[in-house]
Backbone as a chain_set.jsonl record, in Angstrom:
{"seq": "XXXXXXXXXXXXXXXXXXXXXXXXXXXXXXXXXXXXXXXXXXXXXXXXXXXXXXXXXXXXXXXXXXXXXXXXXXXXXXXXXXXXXXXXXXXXXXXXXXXXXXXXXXXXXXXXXXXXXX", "coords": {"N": [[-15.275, -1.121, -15.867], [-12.068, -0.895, -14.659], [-8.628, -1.886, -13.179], [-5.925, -0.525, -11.565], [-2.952, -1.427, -11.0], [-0.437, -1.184, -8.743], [2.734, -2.778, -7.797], [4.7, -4.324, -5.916], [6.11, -1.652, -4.421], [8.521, -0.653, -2.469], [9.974, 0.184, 0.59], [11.615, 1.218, 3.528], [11.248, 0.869, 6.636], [10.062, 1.731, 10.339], [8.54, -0.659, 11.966], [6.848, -2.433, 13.451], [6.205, -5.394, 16.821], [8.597, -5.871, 18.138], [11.222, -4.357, 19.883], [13.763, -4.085, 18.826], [12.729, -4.329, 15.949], [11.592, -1.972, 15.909], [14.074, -0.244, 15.894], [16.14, -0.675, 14.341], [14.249, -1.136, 12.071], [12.929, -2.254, 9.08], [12.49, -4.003, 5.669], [9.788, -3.352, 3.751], [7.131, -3.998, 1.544], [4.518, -3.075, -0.767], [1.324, -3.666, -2.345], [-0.806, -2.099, -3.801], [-4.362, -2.318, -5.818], [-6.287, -0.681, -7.509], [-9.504, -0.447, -7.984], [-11.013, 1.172, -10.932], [-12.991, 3.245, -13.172], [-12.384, 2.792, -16.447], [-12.775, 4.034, -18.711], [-13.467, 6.902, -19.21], [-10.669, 8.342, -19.143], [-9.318, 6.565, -21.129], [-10.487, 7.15, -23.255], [-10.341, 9.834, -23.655], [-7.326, 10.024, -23.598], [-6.113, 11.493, -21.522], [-4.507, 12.417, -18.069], [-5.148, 13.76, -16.261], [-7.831, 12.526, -15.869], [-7.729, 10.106, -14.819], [-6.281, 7.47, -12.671], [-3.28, 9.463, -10.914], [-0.582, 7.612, -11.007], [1.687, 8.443, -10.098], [1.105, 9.871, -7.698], [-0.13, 8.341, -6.493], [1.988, 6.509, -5.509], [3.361, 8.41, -3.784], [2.035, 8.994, -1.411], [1.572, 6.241, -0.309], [4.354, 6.021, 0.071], [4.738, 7.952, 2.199], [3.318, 7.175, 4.05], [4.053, 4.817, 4.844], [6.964, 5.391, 5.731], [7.125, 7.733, 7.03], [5.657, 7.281, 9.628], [4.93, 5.042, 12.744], [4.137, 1.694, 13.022], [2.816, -0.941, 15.225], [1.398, -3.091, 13.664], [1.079, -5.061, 11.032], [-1.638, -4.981, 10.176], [-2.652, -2.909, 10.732], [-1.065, -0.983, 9.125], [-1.931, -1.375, 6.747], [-4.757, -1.08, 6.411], [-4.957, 1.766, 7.447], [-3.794, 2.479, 4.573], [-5.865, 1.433, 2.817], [-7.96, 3.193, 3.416], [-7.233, 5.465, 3.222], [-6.423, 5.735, 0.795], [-8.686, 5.401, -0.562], [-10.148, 7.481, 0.058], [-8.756, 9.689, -1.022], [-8.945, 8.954, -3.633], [-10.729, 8.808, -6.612], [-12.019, 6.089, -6.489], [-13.221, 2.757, -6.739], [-12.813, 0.834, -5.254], [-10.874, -0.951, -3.561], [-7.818, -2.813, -2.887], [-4.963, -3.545, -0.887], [-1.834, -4.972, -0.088], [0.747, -5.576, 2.23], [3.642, -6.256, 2.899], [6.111, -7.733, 5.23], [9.218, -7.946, 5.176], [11.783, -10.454, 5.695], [11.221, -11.27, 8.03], [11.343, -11.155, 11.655], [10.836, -13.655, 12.74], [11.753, -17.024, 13.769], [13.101, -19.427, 12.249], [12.889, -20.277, 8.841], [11.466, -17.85, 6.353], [10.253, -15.619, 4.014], [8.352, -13.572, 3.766], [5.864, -11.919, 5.814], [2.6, -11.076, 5.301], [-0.405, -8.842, 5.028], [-3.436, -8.605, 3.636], [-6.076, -6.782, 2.551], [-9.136, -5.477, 1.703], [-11.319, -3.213, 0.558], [-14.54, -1.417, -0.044], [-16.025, 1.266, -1.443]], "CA": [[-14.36, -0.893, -14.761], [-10.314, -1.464, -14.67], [-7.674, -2.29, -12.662], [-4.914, 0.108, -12.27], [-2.104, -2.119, -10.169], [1.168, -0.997, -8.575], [3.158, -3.929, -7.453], [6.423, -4.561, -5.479], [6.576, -0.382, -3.592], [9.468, -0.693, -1.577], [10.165, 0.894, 1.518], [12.379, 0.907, 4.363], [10.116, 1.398, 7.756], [10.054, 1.147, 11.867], [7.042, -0.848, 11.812], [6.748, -3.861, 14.614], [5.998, -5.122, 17.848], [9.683, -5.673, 18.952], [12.334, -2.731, 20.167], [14.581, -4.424, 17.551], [12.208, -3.731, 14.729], [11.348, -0.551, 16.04], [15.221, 0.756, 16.077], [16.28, -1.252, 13.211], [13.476, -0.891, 10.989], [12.9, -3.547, 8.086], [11.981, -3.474, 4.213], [8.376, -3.681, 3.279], [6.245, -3.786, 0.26], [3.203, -3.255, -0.529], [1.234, -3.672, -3.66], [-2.059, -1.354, -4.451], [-4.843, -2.574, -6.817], [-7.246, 0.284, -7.59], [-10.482, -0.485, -9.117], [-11.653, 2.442, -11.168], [-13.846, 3.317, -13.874], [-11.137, 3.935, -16.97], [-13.205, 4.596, -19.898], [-12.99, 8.092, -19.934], [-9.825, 8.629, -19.352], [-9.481, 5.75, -22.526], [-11.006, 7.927, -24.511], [-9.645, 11.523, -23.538], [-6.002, 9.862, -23.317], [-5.657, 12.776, -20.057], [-3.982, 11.896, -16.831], [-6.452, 14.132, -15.215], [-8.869, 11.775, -16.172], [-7.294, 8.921, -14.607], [-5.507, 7.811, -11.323], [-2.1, 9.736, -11.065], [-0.287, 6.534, -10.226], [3.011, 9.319, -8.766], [0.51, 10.549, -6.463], [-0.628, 6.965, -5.221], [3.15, 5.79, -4.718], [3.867, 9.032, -2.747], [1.046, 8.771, -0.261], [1.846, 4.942, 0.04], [5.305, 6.412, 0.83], [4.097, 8.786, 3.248], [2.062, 6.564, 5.386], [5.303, 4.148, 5.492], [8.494, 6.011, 6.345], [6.68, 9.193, 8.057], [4.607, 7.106, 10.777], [5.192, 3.907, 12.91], [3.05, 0.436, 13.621], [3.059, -2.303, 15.579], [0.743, -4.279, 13.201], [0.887, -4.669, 9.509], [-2.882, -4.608, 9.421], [-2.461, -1.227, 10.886], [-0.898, -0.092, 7.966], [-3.124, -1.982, 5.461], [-6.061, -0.614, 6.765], [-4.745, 3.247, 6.652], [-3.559, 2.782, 3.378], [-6.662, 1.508, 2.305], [-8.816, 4.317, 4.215], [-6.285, 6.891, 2.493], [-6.956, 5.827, -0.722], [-10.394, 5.293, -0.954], [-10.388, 9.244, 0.589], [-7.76, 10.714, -1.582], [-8.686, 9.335, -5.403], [-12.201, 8.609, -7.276], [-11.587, 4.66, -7.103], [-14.704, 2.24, -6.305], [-12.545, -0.566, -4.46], [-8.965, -0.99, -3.611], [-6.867, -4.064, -2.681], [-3.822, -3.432, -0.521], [-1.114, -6.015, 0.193], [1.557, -5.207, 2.709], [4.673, -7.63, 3.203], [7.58, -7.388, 6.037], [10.336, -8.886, 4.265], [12.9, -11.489, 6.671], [10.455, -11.306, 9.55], [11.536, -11.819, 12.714], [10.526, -15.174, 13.311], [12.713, -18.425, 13.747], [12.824, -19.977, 10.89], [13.055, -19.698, 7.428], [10.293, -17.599, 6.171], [10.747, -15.134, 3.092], [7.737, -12.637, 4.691], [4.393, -11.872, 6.11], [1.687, -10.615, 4.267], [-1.616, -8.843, 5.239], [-4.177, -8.221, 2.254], [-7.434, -6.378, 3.075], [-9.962, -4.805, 0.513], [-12.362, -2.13, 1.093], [-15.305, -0.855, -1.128], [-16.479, 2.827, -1.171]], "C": [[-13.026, -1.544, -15.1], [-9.911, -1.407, -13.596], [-6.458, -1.419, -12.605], [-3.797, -0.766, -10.568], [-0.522, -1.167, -9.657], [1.894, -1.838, -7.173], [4.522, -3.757, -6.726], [6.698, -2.568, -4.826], [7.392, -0.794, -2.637], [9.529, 0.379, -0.952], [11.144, 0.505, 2.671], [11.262, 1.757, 5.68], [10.404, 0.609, 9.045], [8.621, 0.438, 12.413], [7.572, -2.16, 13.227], [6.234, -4.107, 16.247], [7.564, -5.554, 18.232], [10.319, -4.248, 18.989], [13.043, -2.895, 19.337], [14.006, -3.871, 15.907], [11.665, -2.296, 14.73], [12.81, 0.31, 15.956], [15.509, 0.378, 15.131], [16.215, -0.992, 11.953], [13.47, -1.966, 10.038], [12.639, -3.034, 6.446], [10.518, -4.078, 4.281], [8.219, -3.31, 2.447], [4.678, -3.809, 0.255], [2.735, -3.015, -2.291], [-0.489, -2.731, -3.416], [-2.81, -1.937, -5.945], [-5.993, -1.445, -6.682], [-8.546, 0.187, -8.655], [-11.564, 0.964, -9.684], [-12.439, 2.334, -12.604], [-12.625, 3.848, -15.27], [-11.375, 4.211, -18.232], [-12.869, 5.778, -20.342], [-11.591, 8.704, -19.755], [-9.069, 7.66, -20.888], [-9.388, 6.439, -23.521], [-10.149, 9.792, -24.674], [-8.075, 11.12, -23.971], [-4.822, 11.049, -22.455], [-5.598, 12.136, -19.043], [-4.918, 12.637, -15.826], [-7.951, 13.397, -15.33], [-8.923, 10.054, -15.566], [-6.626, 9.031, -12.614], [-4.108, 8.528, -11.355], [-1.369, 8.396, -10.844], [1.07, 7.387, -9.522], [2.23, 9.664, -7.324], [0.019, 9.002, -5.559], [1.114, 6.205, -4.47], [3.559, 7.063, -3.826], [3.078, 9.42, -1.981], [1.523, 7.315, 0.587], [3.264, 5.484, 0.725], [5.679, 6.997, 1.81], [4.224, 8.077, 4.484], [3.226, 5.106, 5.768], [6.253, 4.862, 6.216], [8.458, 7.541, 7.127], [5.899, 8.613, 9.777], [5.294, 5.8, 10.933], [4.29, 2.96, 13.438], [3.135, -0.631, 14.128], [2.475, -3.053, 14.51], [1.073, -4.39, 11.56], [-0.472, -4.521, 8.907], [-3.23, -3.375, 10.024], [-2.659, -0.252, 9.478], [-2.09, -0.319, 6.783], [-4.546, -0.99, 5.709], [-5.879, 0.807, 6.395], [-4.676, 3.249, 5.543], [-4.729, 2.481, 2.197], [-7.206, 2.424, 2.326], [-8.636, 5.235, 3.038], [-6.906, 7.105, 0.947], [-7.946, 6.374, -1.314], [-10.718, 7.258, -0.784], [-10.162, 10.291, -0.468], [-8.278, 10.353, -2.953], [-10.239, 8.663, -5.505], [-11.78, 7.369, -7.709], [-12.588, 4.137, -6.054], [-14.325, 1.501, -5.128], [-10.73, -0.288, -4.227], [-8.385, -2.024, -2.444], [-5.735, -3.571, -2.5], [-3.084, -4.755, 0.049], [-0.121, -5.342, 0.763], [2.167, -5.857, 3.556], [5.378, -6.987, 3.87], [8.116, -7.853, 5.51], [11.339, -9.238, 5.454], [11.666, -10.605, 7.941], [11.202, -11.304, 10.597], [11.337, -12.789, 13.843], [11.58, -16.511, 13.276], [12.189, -19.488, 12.55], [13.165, -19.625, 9.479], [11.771, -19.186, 6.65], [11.004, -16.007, 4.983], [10.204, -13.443, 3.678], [6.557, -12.964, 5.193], [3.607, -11.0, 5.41], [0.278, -10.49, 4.763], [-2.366, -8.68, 3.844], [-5.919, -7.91, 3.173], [-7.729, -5.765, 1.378], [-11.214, -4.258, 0.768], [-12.76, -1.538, -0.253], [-15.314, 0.734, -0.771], [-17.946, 2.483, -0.539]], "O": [[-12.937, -2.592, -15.739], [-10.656, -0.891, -12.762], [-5.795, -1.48, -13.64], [-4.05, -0.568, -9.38], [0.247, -0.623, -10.45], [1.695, -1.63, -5.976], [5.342, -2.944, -7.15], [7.901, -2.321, -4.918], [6.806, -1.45, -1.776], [9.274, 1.464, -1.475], [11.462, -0.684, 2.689], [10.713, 2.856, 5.614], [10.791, -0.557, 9.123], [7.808, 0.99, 13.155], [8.699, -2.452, 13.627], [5.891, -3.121, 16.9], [7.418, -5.396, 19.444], [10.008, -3.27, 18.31], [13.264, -1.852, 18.721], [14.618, -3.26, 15.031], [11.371, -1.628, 13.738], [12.706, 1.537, 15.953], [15.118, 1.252, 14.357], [17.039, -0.756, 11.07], [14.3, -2.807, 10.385], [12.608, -1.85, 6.113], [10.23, -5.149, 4.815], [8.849, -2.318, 2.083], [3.88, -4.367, 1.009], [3.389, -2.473, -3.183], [-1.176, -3.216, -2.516], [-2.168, -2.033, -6.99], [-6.591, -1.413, -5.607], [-8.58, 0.619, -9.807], [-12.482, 1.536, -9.096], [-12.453, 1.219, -13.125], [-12.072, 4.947, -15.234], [-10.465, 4.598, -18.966], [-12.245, 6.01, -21.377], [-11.448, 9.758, -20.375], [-8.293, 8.282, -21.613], [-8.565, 6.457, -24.437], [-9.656, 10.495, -25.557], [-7.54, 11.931, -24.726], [-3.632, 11.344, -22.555], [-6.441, 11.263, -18.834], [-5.342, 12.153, -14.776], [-8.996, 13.837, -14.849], [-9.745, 9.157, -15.76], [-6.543, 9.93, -11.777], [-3.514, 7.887, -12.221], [-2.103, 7.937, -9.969], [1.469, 6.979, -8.431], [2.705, 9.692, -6.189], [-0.102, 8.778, -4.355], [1.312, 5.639, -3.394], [4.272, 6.671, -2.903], [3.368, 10.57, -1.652], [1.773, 7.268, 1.791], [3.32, 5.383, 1.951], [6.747, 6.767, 2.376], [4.889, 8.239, 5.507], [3.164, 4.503, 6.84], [6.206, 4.832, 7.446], [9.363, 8.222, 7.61], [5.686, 9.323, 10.76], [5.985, 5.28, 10.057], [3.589, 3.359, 14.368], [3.616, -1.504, 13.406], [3.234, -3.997, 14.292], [1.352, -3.302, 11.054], [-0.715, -4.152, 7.758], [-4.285, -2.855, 9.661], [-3.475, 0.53, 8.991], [-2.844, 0.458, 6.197], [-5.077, -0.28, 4.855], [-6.385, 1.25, 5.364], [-5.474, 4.03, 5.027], [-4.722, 2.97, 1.067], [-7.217, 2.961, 1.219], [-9.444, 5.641, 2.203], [-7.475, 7.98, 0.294], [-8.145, 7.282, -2.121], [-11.409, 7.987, -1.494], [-10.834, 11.271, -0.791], [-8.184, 11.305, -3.728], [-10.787, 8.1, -4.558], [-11.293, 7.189, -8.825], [-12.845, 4.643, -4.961], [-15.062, 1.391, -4.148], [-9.826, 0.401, -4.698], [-8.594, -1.878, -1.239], [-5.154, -3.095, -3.475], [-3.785, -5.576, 0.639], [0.226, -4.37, 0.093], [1.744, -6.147, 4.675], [5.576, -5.806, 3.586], [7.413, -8.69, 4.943], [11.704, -8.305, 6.169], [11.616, -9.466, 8.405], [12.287, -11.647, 10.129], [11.509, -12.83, 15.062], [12.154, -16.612, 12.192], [11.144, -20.056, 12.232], [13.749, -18.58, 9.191], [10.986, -20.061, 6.284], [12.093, -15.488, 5.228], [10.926, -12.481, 3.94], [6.121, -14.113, 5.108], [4.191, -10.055, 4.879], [-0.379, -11.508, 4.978], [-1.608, -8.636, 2.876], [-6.57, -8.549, 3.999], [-7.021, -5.649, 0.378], [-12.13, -4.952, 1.209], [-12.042, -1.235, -1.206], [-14.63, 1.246, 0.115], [-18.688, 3.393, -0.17]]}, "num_chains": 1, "name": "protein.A"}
């Protein structure tokens, strides 16, 4: 089994529970770890044999800047769901950061992380 990672997806999204972050909107990221089986694609050296990784950042893109959430484990959770639905991968590790929060303080972001088997 491997690892196929994609780190740092930027987005711009109306995600929150304020009216401010809902008109606004903020930047988020989110990172995808996809645990898959990657022998035979190894061996074939065919992309149909593998995860597309275009097709996983434009789903992830989708399910940001097409839809809106109060929660960030909202999103986490769909984007896990999605995954697991859409590609032949055993496990998958999503991470999905607000960037400058809207909290008092100095805080860089927030960060859910979930991980769901098949």
């Amino acid at each position: 089994m491997g690892v196929i990672r994609l780190h740092n997806m930027t987005f711009y999204g109306y995600h929150g529970i304020s009216a401010a972050e809902q008109k606004t909107g903020r930047r988020f990221e989110v990172d995808c770890e996809l645990f898959v089986d990657i022998d035979k694609a190894a061996k074939s050296d065919k992309l149909g044999d593998t995860i597309d990784y275009t097709k996983v950042y434009n789903l992830v893109e989708d399910i940001i800047q097409k839809n809106r959430f109060a929660l960030l484990e909202t999103i986490a959770v769909r984007l896990a769901n999605i995954l697991l639905k859409n590609f032949k991968i055993k496990e998958v590790l999503v991470r999905v950061r607000k960037k400058i929060p809207p909290i008092p303080g100095n805080l860089d972001h927030i960060e859910v992380e979930i991980r769901r088997k098949r």
